[in-house]
Coordinates of C-alpha atoms and ligand atoms in Angstrom, one line a residue:
Chain A
X273 CA 30.9 47.0 27.9
X274 CA 30.1 47.3 31.6
X275 CA 30.5 51.0 31.4
X276 CA 27.7 51.4 28.9
X277 CA 24.3 52.6 30.2
X278 CA 21.0 51.1 29.1
X279 CA 20.5 53.5 26.1
X280 CA 24.0 52.8 24.8
X281 CA 23.5 49.1 25.1
X282 CA 20.3 49.3 23.0
X283 CA 22.2 51.5 20.4
X284 CA 25.0 49.0 20.3
X285 CA 22.6 46.0 19.8
X286 CA 20.8 47.9 17.0
X287 CA 24.1 48.6 15.3
X288 CA 25.0 44.9 15.4
X289 CA 21.6 44.0 13.9
X290 CA 21.9 46.6 11.2
X291 CA 25.3 45.2 10.2
X292 CA 24.1 41.6 10.2
X293 CA 21.1 42.5 8.2
X294 CA 23.3 44.0 5.4
X295 CA 24.2 40.4 4.7
X296 CA 20.5 39.5 4.4
X297 CA 20.2 42.2 1.8
X298 CA 23.4 41.1 0.0
X299 CA 22.2 37.5 -0.3
X300 CA 18.7 38.5 -1.3
X301 CA 20.1 40.5 -4.2
X302 CA 22.6 37.7 -5.1
X303 CA 19.8 35.1 -5.1
X304 CA 17.5 37.3 -7.2
X305 CA 20.2 37.9 -9.7
X306 CA 20.9 34.1 -10.0
X307 CA 17.3 33.5 -10.5
X308 CA 17.1 36.2 -13.2
X309 CA 19.9 34.7 -15.2
X310 CA 18.0 31.4 -15.6
X311 CA 14.6 32.9 -15.9
X312 CA 15.6 35.7 -18.3
X313 CA 17.5 33.4 -20.6
X314 CA 14.4 31.2 -20.9
X315 CA 12.1 34.2 -21.4
X316 CA 14.4 35.7 -24.1
X317 CA 14.6 32.4 -25.9
X318 CA 10.9 31.8 -25.6
X319 CA 9.9 35.4 -26.7
X320 CA 12.3 35.2 -29.6
X321 CA 10.9 31.9 -30.7
X322 CA 7.3 33.2 -30.3
X323 CA 8.0 36.4 -32.3
X324 CA 9.4 34.2 -35.2
X325 CA 7.0 31.4 -34.9
X326 CA 3.6 32.6 -33.8
X327 CA 2.8 34.4 -37.1
X328 CA 3.1 30.9 -38.7
X329 CA 0.6 29.3 -36.4
X330 CA -2.7 28.7 -38.2
X331 CA -5.1 25.8 -38.5
X332 CA -3.3 24.8 -41.7
X333 CA 0.0 24.5 -39.8
X334 CA -1.6 21.8 -37.6
X335 CA -3.3 20.0 -40.4
X336 CA -0.7 19.9 -43.1
X337 CA 2.1 17.5 -43.8
X338 CA 5.7 18.7 -44.2
X339 CA 6.3 20.1 -47.7
X340 CA 9.2 21.3 -49.8
X341 CA 7.5 24.7 -49.8
X342 CA 8.0 26.3 -46.4
X343 CA 4.7 28.2 -46.5
X344 CA 2.7 24.9 -47.2
X345 CA 4.5 22.8 -44.6
X346 CA 2.8 21.8 -41.3
X347 CA 3.3 19.6 -38.3
X348 CA 0.4 17.1 -38.7
X349 CA 2.6 14.0 -38.9
X350 CA 4.8 15.3 -36.1
X351 CA 2.2 16.1 -33.5
X352 CA 0.2 13.0 -34.2
X353 CA 3.5 11.0 -33.9
X354 CA 4.4 12.7 -30.7
X355 CA 0.9 12.1 -29.2
X356 CA 0.9 8.4 -30.2
X357 CA 4.5 7.8 -29.0
X358 CA 3.7 9.5 -25.7
X359 CA 0.6 7.3 -25.3
X360 CA 2.6 4.2 -25.7
X361 CA 5.3 5.5 -23.4
X362 CA 2.8 6.1 -20.7
X363 CA 1.1 2.8 -21.2
X364 CA 4.4 1.0 -20.8
X365 CA 6.2 3.1 -18.3
X366 CA 3.4 3.9 -15.8
X367 CA 2.4 0.3 -14.8
X368 CA 6.0 -0.9 -14.8
X369 CA 7.4 2.0 -12.9
X370 CA 4.6 2.1 -10.3
X371 CA 4.7 -1.7 -9.8
X372 CA 8.5 -1.6 -9.4
X373 CA 8.2 1.3 -6.9
X374 CA 5.5 -0.3 -4.9
X375 CA 7.4 -3.6 -4.8
X376 CA 10.6 -1.9 -3.6
X377 CA 8.9 0.0 -0.9
X378 CA 6.2 -2.4 0.3
X379 CA 7.3 -6.0 -0.6
X380 CA 11.1 -6.2 -1.2
X381 CA 13.1 -7.7 1.7
X382 CA 15.5 -5.1 3.1
X383 CA 18.8 -6.7 2.1
X384 CA 21.9 -6.0 0.1
X385 CA 20.3 -7.2 -3.2
X386 CA 17.5 -4.6 -2.8
X387 CA 20.2 -2.0 -1.9
X388 CA 22.1 -2.7 -5.1
X389 CA 18.9 -2.5 -7.2
X390 CA 18.0 0.8 -5.5
X391 CA 21.5 2.3 -6.3
X392 CA 21.3 1.2 -9.9
X393 CA 17.9 2.7 -10.4
X394 CA 19.3 6.1 -9.5
X395 CA 22.2 5.4 -11.8
X396 CA 19.8 4.6 -14.7
X397 CA 18.3 8.0 -14.4
X398 CA 21.7 9.5 -15.2
X399 CA 22.6 7.5 -18.3
X400 CA 22.7 9.7 -21.5
X401 CA 19.5 9.2 -23.5
X402 CA 21.4 8.2 -26.7
X403 CA 22.6 5.1 -24.9
X404 CA 19.0 4.1 -24.4
X405 CA 18.6 4.7 -28.2
X406 CA 21.4 2.3 -29.0
X407 CA 20.0 -0.3 -26.6
X408 CA 16.6 0.1 -28.1
X409 CA 17.9 -0.2 -31.7
X410 CA 19.4 -3.6 -30.9
X411 CA 16.6 -4.8 -28.7
X412 CA 13.3 -3.5 -30.0
X413 CA 14.0 -2.6 -33.6
X414 CA 16.1 -5.7 -34.6
X415 CA 15.9 -8.4 -31.9
X416 CA 12.1 -8.2 -31.2
X417 CA 11.6 -7.0 -34.8
X418 CA 9.3 -4.1 -34.0
X419 CA 11.1 -2.1 -36.7
X420 CA 11.4 1.7 -36.8
X421 CA 8.0 2.1 -35.4
X422 CA 5.9 4.0 -33.0
X423 CA 6.1 1.0 -30.7
X424 CA 9.9 1.0 -30.7
X425 CA 9.9 4.7 -29.9
X426 CA 7.3 4.4 -27.2
X427 CA 9.1 1.6 -25.5
X428 CA 12.5 3.4 -25.8
X429 CA 11.1 6.5 -24.1
X430 CA 9.4 4.3 -21.5
X431 CA 12.8 2.8 -20.6
X432 CA 14.2 6.3 -20.4
X433 CA 11.6 7.7 -17.9
X434 CA 11.1 4.4 -15.9
X435 CA 13.7 5.5 -13.3
X436 CA 11.9 8.8 -12.9
X437 CA 8.6 7.1 -12.3
X438 CA 10.1 4.5 -9.9
X439 CA 11.8 7.2 -7.8
X440 CA 8.7 9.4 -7.7
X441 CA 6.6 6.4 -6.7
X442 CA 8.9 5.5 -3.9
X443 CA 9.2 9.0 -2.6
X444 CA 5.4 9.4 -2.7
X445 CA 5.0 6.1 -0.8
X446 CA 7.6 7.0 1.8
X447 CA 5.7 10.2 2.6
X448 CA 2.9 8.1 4.0
X449 CA 3.2 7.9 7.8
X450 CA 4.0 4.5 9.2
X451 CA 1.1 4.8 11.5
X452 CA -1.3 4.8 8.6
X453 CA 0.2 1.5 7.4
X454 CA 0.0 0.0 10.8
X455 CA -3.6 1.2 11.1
X456 CA -4.4 -0.7 8.0
X457 CA -2.6 -3.9 9.0
X458 CA -4.2 -3.7 12.5
X459 CA -7.6 -3.8 10.8
X460 CA -6.6 -7.2 9.4
X461 CA -5.6 -6.0 5.9
X462 CA -3.2 -8.1 3.8
X463 CA -0.2 -6.5 2.1
X464 CA -2.2 -6.2 -1.2
X465 CA -5.2 -4.7 0.5
X466 CA -3.0 -2.2 2.2
X467 CA -1.4 -1.3 -1.1
X468 CA -4.6 -1.0 -3.0
X469 CA -6.7 0.7 -0.4
X470 CA -4.1 3.0 1.2
X471 CA -0.6 3.1 -0.3
X472 CA -1.7 3.7 -3.9
X473 CA -4.5 6.2 -3.3
X474 CA -2.5 8.3 -0.9
X475 CA 0.6 8.4 -3.1
X476 CA -1.3 9.0 -6.3
X477 CA -0.6 12.7 -6.4
X478 CA 3.2 12.2 -6.1
X479 CA 3.1 9.3 -8.6
X480 CA 1.2 11.4 -11.2
X481 CA 3.5 14.3 -10.7
X482 CA 6.4 12.0 -11.4
X483 CA 4.7 10.5 -14.4
X484 CA 4.0 13.9 -15.9
X485 CA 7.5 15.2 -15.2
X486 CA 8.9 12.1 -16.9
X487 CA 6.6 12.5 -19.9
X488 CA 7.6 16.2 -20.2
X489 CA 11.2 15.0 -20.4
X490 CA 10.3 12.3 -22.9
X491 CA 8.4 14.6 -25.2
X492 CA 11.5 16.7 -26.1
X493 CA 13.8 13.7 -26.5
X494 CA 15.4 13.6 -29.9
X495 CA 18.6 11.6 -29.8
X496 CA 17.2 8.2 -28.9
X497 CA 14.4 8.6 -31.4
X498 CA 16.8 9.4 -34.2
X499 CA 18.9 6.5 -33.2
X500 CA 16.1 4.0 -33.6
X501 CA 15.4 5.5 -37.0
X502 CA 12.5 7.9 -36.9
X503 CA 11.9 9.4 -40.3
X504 CA 12.7 13.1 -40.8
X505 CA 10.2 13.6 -43.6
X506 CA 6.9 11.8 -43.5
X507 CA 3.8 12.8 -45.4
X508 CA 1.2 10.3 -44.2
X509 CA -0.4 9.3 -40.9
X510 CA -0.6 5.8 -39.4
X511 CA -3.7 4.1 -40.6
X512 CA -6.4 4.4 -37.9
X513 CA -8.0 1.1 -36.7
X514 CA -10.5 -0.4 -39.1
X515 CA -9.7 2.2 -41.8
X516 CA -8.1 1.6 -45.2
X517 CA -8.3 -1.4 -47.6
X518 CA -7.8 -4.0 -46.3
X519 CA -9.0 -2.6 -43.0
X520 CA -6.3 -2.1 -40.5
X521 CA -6.3 -4.0 -37.2
X522 CA -6.9 -2.3 -33.9
X523 CA -3.2 -2.1 -33.1
X524 CA -1.6 -1.9 -36.6
X525 CA -0.8 1.8 -36.0
X526 CA 1.8 0.9 -33.4
X527 CA 4.0 -0.6 -36.2
X528 CA 3.8 2.4 -38.5
X529 CA 6.8 4.6 -39.3
X530 CA 6.5 8.0 -37.7
X531 CA 8.2 11.3 -36.8
X532 CA 7.9 13.5 -33.7
X533 CA 8.0 17.2 -33.0
X534 CA 11.6 17.7 -32.0
X535 CA 12.8 15.7 -35.1
X536 CA 10.5 17.9 -37.3
X537 CA 12.1 21.0 -35.8
X538 CA 15.6 19.6 -36.2
X539 CA 14.8 18.9 -39.9
X540 CA 13.6 22.4 -40.5
X541 CA 16.4 24.2 -38.7
X542 CA 18.9 22.4 -41.0
X543 CA 17.3 23.9 -44.1
X544 CA 19.0 27.1 -45.4
X545 CA 15.8 29.0 -46.2
X546 CA 14.7 31.5 -43.5
X547 CA 11.0 30.5 -44.0
X548 CA 11.8 27.0 -42.6
X549 CA 13.5 28.5 -39.6
X550 CA 10.2 30.2 -38.9
X551 CA 8.4 26.9 -39.2
X552 CA 10.9 25.4 -36.7
X553 CA 10.2 28.3 -34.3
X554 CA 6.5 27.7 -34.6
X555 CA 6.9 24.0 -33.9
X556 CA 9.1 24.8 -31.0
X557 CA 6.5 27.1 -29.6
X558 CA 3.9 24.3 -29.8
X559 CA 6.3 21.9 -28.2
X560 CA 7.1 24.2 -25.3
X561 CA 3.4 24.9 -24.9
X562 CA 2.7 21.1 -24.7
X563 CA 5.4 20.7 -22.0
X564 CA 4.2 23.7 -20.0
X565 CA 0.6 22.4 -20.2
X566 CA 1.8 19.0 -18.8
X567 CA 3.6 20.7 -16.0
X568 CA 0.5 22.8 -15.3
X569 CA -1.5 19.7 -15.2
X570 CA 0.9 18.2 -12.7
X571 CA 0.5 21.1 -10.4
X572 CA -3.3 21.0 -10.7
X573 CA -3.5 17.3 -10.1
X574 CA -1.2 17.5 -7.1
X575 CA -3.3 20.3 -5.6
X576 CA -6.6 18.4 -6.1
X577 CA -5.4 15.1 -4.8
X578 CA -3.5 16.5 -1.8
X579 CA -6.5 18.5 -0.6
X580 CA -7.9 15.5 1.3
X581 CA -4.6 14.4 2.7
X582 CA -2.9 16.2 5.6
X583 CA 0.0 14.8 7.5
Chain B
X154 CA -19.5 -13.7 34.2
X155 CA -20.0 -17.3 32.9
X156 CA -16.8 -19.3 32.7
X157 CA -16.5 -21.1 29.3
X158 CA -15.8 -24.8 29.6
X159 CA -12.2 -25.8 29.6
X160 CA -10.9 -22.3 30.6
X161 CA -9.2 -21.9 34.0
X162 CA -10.6 -19.1 36.0
X163 CA -8.0 -16.5 36.9
X164 CA -7.9 -14.2 39.8
X165 CA -11.3 -14.0 41.6
X166 CA -12.8 -16.7 39.4
X167 CA -13.1 -14.5 36.3
X168 CA -12.5 -16.5 33.1
X169 CA -9.3 -16.0 31.2
X170 CA -9.4 -14.5 27.7
X171 CA -5.7 -15.0 27.1
X172 CA -2.5 -15.7 28.9
X173 CA 1.0 -14.7 28.2
X174 CA 3.4 -17.5 29.1
X175 CA 7.2 -17.0 29.5
X176 CA 7.3 -14.8 26.5
X177 CA 10.7 -13.7 25.2
X178 CA 11.0 -11.1 22.5
X179 CA 14.0 -9.6 20.7
X180 CA 14.5 -6.5 18.5
X181 CA 17.5 -7.8 16.6
X182 CA 20.0 -8.5 19.4
X183 CA 18.1 -6.5 22.0
X184 CA 16.2 -8.6 24.5
X185 CA 13.1 -6.5 25.0
X186 CA 10.8 -8.9 26.9
X187 CA 12.2 -11.4 29.3
X188 CA 10.1 -14.4 30.3
X189 CA 7.0 -12.3 30.7
X190 CA 3.9 -14.1 32.0
X191 CA 0.5 -12.6 32.8
X192 CA -3.2 -13.5 32.5
X193 CA -5.8 -11.4 30.6
X194 CA -9.3 -11.7 32.1
X195 CA -12.3 -11.9 29.9
X196 CA -14.4 -8.7 29.7
X197 CA -12.1 -6.9 32.0
X198 CA -9.7 -4.0 31.6
X199 CA -6.1 -4.9 32.2
X200 CA -3.6 -2.1 32.4
X201 CA 0.1 -2.3 31.7
X202 CA 2.1 0.3 33.6
X203 CA 5.8 1.0 34.1
X204 CA 8.4 3.6 33.2
X205 CA 9.0 4.6 29.7
X206 CA 11.0 2.1 27.7
X207 CA 10.2 -0.9 30.0
X208 CA 8.5 -2.8 27.1
X209 CA 4.8 -2.1 27.5
X210 CA 4.2 -1.3 23.9
X211 CA 6.4 -4.2 22.9
X212 CA 4.3 -6.6 24.8
X213 CA 1.0 -5.1 23.6
X214 CA 2.2 -5.3 19.9
X215 CA 2.9 -9.0 20.4
X216 CA -0.9 -9.5 20.8
X217 CA -1.7 -8.5 17.2
X218 CA 1.6 -9.6 15.7
X219 CA 2.5 -6.0 14.8
X220 CA 6.2 -7.0 15.2
X221 CA 5.8 -9.2 12.1
X222 CA 5.8 -6.1 9.9
X223 CA 9.5 -5.4 10.6
X224 CA 12.5 -7.5 9.9
X225 CA 14.7 -8.5 12.7
X226 CA 12.0 -8.8 15.3
X227 CA 11.8 -12.2 16.9
X228 CA 9.5 -14.0 19.3
X229 CA 12.0 -16.2 21.0
X230 CA 10.1 -18.4 23.3
X231 CA 6.9 -18.8 25.2
X232 CA 3.7 -17.6 23.7
X233 CA 0.3 -16.0 24.1
X234 CA -2.5 -18.4 24.4
X235 CA -6.0 -17.2 23.4
X236 CA -9.0 -18.8 25.0
X237 CA -11.3 -20.6 24.7
X238 CA -9.7 -22.2 21.6
X239 CA -6.2 -22.4 23.1
X240 CA -4.5 -20.9 20.0
X241 CA -1.0 -19.7 20.5
X242 CA -1.1 -16.4 18.8
X243 CA 2.7 -16.4 18.3
X244 CA 2.9 -19.8 16.7
X245 CA 4.5 -19.6 13.3
X246 CA 1.6 -21.7 12.0
X247 CA -0.9 -19.0 12.9
X248 CA -1.4 -16.3 10.2
X249 CA -0.8 -12.8 11.7
X250 CA -3.8 -11.6 9.6
X251 CA -6.0 -14.1 11.4
X252 CA -4.7 -12.8 14.8
X253 CA -5.4 -9.2 13.7
X254 CA -8.9 -10.1 12.7
X255 CA -9.6 -11.4 16.2
X256 CA -7.7 -8.7 18.1
X257 CA -7.8 -5.0 17.1
X258 CA -5.8 -2.1 18.1
X259 CA -6.1 1.6 18.9
X260 CA -2.8 3.6 18.7
X261 CA -1.2 6.3 20.7
X262 CA -1.8 9.1 18.2
X263 CA -5.2 9.0 16.4
X264 CA -4.5 7.6 12.9
X265 CA -7.7 7.9 10.9
X266 CA -7.2 7.1 7.2
X267 CA -7.6 10.1 4.9
X268 CA -11.0 8.8 4.0
X269 CA -14.5 9.7 5.1
X270 CA -15.8 9.0 8.6
X271 CA -17.9 6.3 7.2
X272 CA -15.1 4.6 5.2
X273 CA -12.8 4.8 8.2
X274 CA -15.1 2.6 10.2
X275 CA -16.2 0.5 7.3
X276 CA -12.6 -0.4 6.5
X277 CA -12.4 -3.1 9.1
X278 CA -15.5 -4.6 7.6
X279 CA -14.4 -4.2 4.0
X280 CA -11.2 -6.2 4.6
X281 CA -13.4 -9.0 5.8
X282 CA -15.2 -8.9 2.4
X283 CA -18.4 -7.2 3.5
X284 CA -19.8 -5.0 0.7
X285 CA -23.5 -5.0 1.2
X286 CA -24.5 -1.4 1.6
X287 CA -27.2 -1.8 4.2
X288 CA -25.2 -4.3 6.2
X289 CA -22.3 -1.9 6.2
X290 CA -24.6 1.0 7.2
X291 CA -25.9 -0.9 10.2
X292 CA -22.5 -2.1 11.4
X293 CA -20.9 1.3 11.0
X294 CA -23.7 3.0 12.9
X295 CA -23.5 0.5 15.7
X296 CA -19.7 0.8 15.9
X297 CA -20.0 4.6 16.0
X298 CA -22.6 4.3 18.7
X299 CA -20.4 1.9 20.6
X300 CA -17.6 4.5 20.4
X301 CA -19.9 7.3 21.7
X302 CA -19.4 9.2 18.5
X303 CA -22.6 8.6 16.6
X304 CA -24.5 11.7 17.9
X305 CA -21.7 14.0 16.8
X306 CA -21.1 12.6 13.3
X307 CA -24.4 11.0 12.2
X308 CA -25.1 13.9 9.8
X309 CA -21.6 14.2 8.3
X310 CA -20.5 10.6 7.7
X311 CA -19.0 11.6 4.3
X312 CA -16.7 14.2 5.7
X313 CA -13.0 13.5 6.2
X314 CA -12.1 11.8 9.4
X315 CA -9.2 14.2 9.8
X316 CA -11.6 17.1 10.1
X317 CA -12.7 15.9 13.6
X318 CA -11.1 17.1 16.8
X319 CA -8.4 15.0 18.3
X320 CA -10.7 13.3 20.8
X321 CA -13.3 12.6 18.2
X322 CA -10.6 11.1 15.9
X323 CA -9.5 8.8 18.6
X324 CA -13.1 7.7 19.1
X325 CA -13.3 7.2 15.4
X326 CA -10.3 4.9 15.6
X327 CA -12.0 3.1 18.5
X328 CA -15.1 2.7 16.3
X329 CA -12.9 1.3 13.6
X330 CA -11.4 -1.2 16.1
X331 CA -14.8 -2.1 17.4
X332 CA -16.6 -2.5 14.0
X333 CA -15.2 -6.0 13.3
X334 CA -16.5 -7.3 16.7
X335 CA -13.0 -8.2 18.0
X336 CA -12.4 -10.4 21.0
X337 CA -9.7 -8.1 22.5
X338 CA -9.0 -4.4 21.8
X339 CA -5.4 -3.2 22.5
X340 CA -4.9 0.4 23.5
X341 CA -1.4 1.9 23.4
X342 CA -1.6 5.1 25.5
X343 CA -4.7 6.2 23.7
X344 CA -5.1 9.5 25.5
X345 CA -1.5 10.7 25.6
X346 CA -2.1 13.0 22.7
X347 CA -5.4 14.4 24.0
X348 CA -6.6 17.2 26.3
X349 CA -8.1 16.3 29.8
X350 CA -11.7 16.5 28.6
X351 CA -11.2 14.3 25.6
X352 CA -9.2 12.0 27.9
X353 CA -12.1 11.7 30.4
X354 CA -14.5 10.8 27.6
X355 CA -12.2 8.1 26.3
X356 CA -11.7 6.7 29.8
X357 CA -15.4 6.5 30.3
X358 CA -15.8 4.8 27.0
X359 CA -13.2 2.2 27.8
X360 CA -15.1 1.3 31.0
X361 CA -18.3 0.9 29.0
X362 CA -16.6 -1.2 26.3
X363 CA -15.7 -4.0 28.6
X364 CA -19.4 -5.1 28.4
X365 CA -18.6 -6.1 24.8
X366 CA -14.9 -6.8 24.6
X367 CA -11.8 -7.6 26.6
X368 CA -9.4 -4.7 27.0
X369 CA -5.7 -4.4 27.3
X370 CA -4.4 -0.9 27.8
X371 CA -0.9 0.6 28.1
X372 CA -0.7 3.7 30.0
X373 CA 2.1 5.7 31.6
X374 CA -0.5 7.6 33.7
X375 CA -1.0 5.7 37.0
X376 CA -4.1 7.6 37.9
X377 CA -5.6 6.4 34.6
X378 CA -4.7 2.8 35.4
X379 CA -6.3 3.2 38.8
X380 CA -9.4 4.8 37.4
X381 CA -10.3 2.4 34.6
X382 CA -8.6 -0.9 35.0
X383 CA -9.7 -4.1 36.9
X384 CA -6.2 -5.6 36.8
X385 CA -2.8 -4.0 36.6
X386 CA 0.6 -5.3 35.5
X387 CA 3.7 -3.5 36.5
X388 CA 6.7 -4.0 34.1
X389 CA 10.3 -2.9 34.5
X390 CA 13.1 -3.3 31.9
X391 CA 11.4 -6.0 30.0
X392 CA 10.3 -8.0 33.0
X393 CA 6.9 -8.5 34.6
X394 CA 7.4 -7.3 38.2
X395 CA 3.9 -7.7 39.5
X396 CA 0.4 -8.5 38.3
X397 CA -2.8 -8.2 40.4
X398 CA -6.2 -6.7 41.0
X399 CA -5.8 -3.0 40.4
X400 CA -7.0 -2.0 43.9
X401 CA -4.5 -4.3 45.5
X402 CA -1.6 -3.2 43.3
X403 CA -2.3 0.4 44.2
X404 CA -3.1 -0.1 47.9
X405 CA -1.0 -3.0 49.0
X406 CA 1.6 -4.1 46.3
X407 CA 3.5 -7.3 47.1
X408 CA 6.8 -6.1 45.7
X409 CA 8.9 -3.2 47.0
X410 CA 9.8 -2.2 43.4
X411 CA 6.1 -1.8 42.5
X412 CA 5.5 0.2 45.7
X413 CA 8.4 2.5 44.9
X414 CA 7.1 3.2 41.4
X415 CA 3.5 3.7 42.5
X416 CA 4.3 6.0 45.3
X417 CA 6.5 8.0 42.9
X418 CA 9.7 7.3 44.7
X419 CA 11.1 6.4 41.3
X420 CA 10.1 6.5 37.7
Ligands
ADP128 N1 11.8 -1.1 16.8 C1 12.7 -1.2 17.8 N2 14.0 -1.6 17.6 C2 14.8 -1.7 18.6 N3 14.5 -1.4 19.9 C3 13.3 -1.0 20.2 C4 12.3 -0.9 19.1 N4 11.1 -0.4 19.7 C5 11.4 -0.3 21.0 N5 12.7 -0.7 21.3 C6 13.3 -0.7 22.6 O1 12.6 -1.6 23.4 C7 12.4 -1.2 24.7 C8 10.9 -1.2 25.1 O2 10.3 -0.2 24.2 P1 8.7 0.0 24.3 O3 8.0 -1.3 24.4 O4 8.3 0.9 23.3 O5 8.6 0.7 25.7 P2 7.3 1.4 26.4 O6 6.1 1.3 25.5 O7 7.2 0.7 27.7 O8 7.7 2.8 26.7 C9 13.0 0.2 24.8 O9 14.3 0.1 25.4 C10 13.1 0.6 23.4 O10 14.2 1.4 23.2
MG129 MG1 5.1 2.8 24.4

């Protein structure tokens, strides 16, 4: 190379760069293609569902019970069931998951018992959901006698998403710099004061994101809910508190039988008539919309809460 | 300076605020402080100097039991006696929270909480159960004045502490440390993350603060120790090599090792 003059050297370098950059181009295209496969599949499925289902969407569809006649059938019992089950899932899973995550990060002694618990929490997240259904059938439905109720379903899904919330809580807590913790203790704060005044507020964005992602997973779960015995056809709502005769108690609804959106869809797709397939597509559209709305909420919450926190 | 009854005067007849006696400290199996002894004089600035890794921060963090936060750390002998009540800060019977309520700390990098300027300072008071608004207002204002920050922030107390400049953030942390009216404030290289102008203002502030409080400061900057401290302790690999009046340490050190370090022949 010593015999090259300056111009030749520059030419040579440019040639090398051009060659190397071809790989950049190659990988950009490869990456975009990979992305497209996933994205396009989703878009095609979603558009297909929307084309079939959207014409069925009307106020009646949301306010009607399922019916033997496809054009009269609606998702009232299903969406109410889904909302109520999700409410109980959140009420059970959030306090338990957050408390467990905070305990593991801020209180637990660092020893082998804690290590074993940590490994198993990650494992729990990988257990097939139907196994949770079987566990719940034995534990909640029969042993505790909650029956095939909204309560049993809510607790089952809570178990299912507990690992997600615990892991999200721990990751959010770990992102808090140690010097913030030390700053709090140096002021004379106790463990609990540090958790309540700093750890929880500063990790809230991450925790909420985890909660919503967990809920978005739970909302589409079918197998464990069928396992514990959700009904596939239900033409009444749980009695609201203080309604009916004799008046229902504040919490009577949690023992009511129920169905949820994915089960309603599953029920309709198994019917031969094309009209029911349209109903299923419409319900699917609503379910996907609910999930996307939750994810949107997660992004918004994260953005709002993180605005004040920079490290 | 009045000498409280029962407290031995230290060098030059100044009362002692605390003294470290034959302190041994371990990080797991690592012997980080070896039989360290030194006095801390009341309402004076004492500087800890020495090469990086010699144990300055380790010694400083014994004073507010920061080491208790981590497993494996061990106070293995000796103690730190706080005057005038003769409490051994490191005694297992003494609650570390109680120690931190009496001795506050300013860290190497400014570490304001992601809260408002007001709430940052008020936090030291809130952990002590203070919730009366006008009382909090008064105490926060006087702490911010004490930290020479009030004029710059009095009209934006609800803004985030993190929006301040680095030097202002460090003064905010000083205000937070000052608000609870501590007996000693510990500083761990408080200016090492700051520019020269911010450094000068913090140094000036530390000199003013000794009217109110006893100060123990770690610095790796010898000029800084010479400028602001009354007493200087020179440490080397976990041992206290020499302690004395700052002027004497810098002009006529007793030990050859101290002289070598100060004259830059090593370190
Ligand atoms: N958490 C820790 N675990 C183990 N060793 C540590 C820890 N912190 C500091 N050390 C060691 O203790 C010695 C003193 O550290 P330190 O007090 O931070 O030094 P300085 O503040 O004087 O630079 C160093 O050798 C350092 O590596
Ligand atoms: Mg240090």
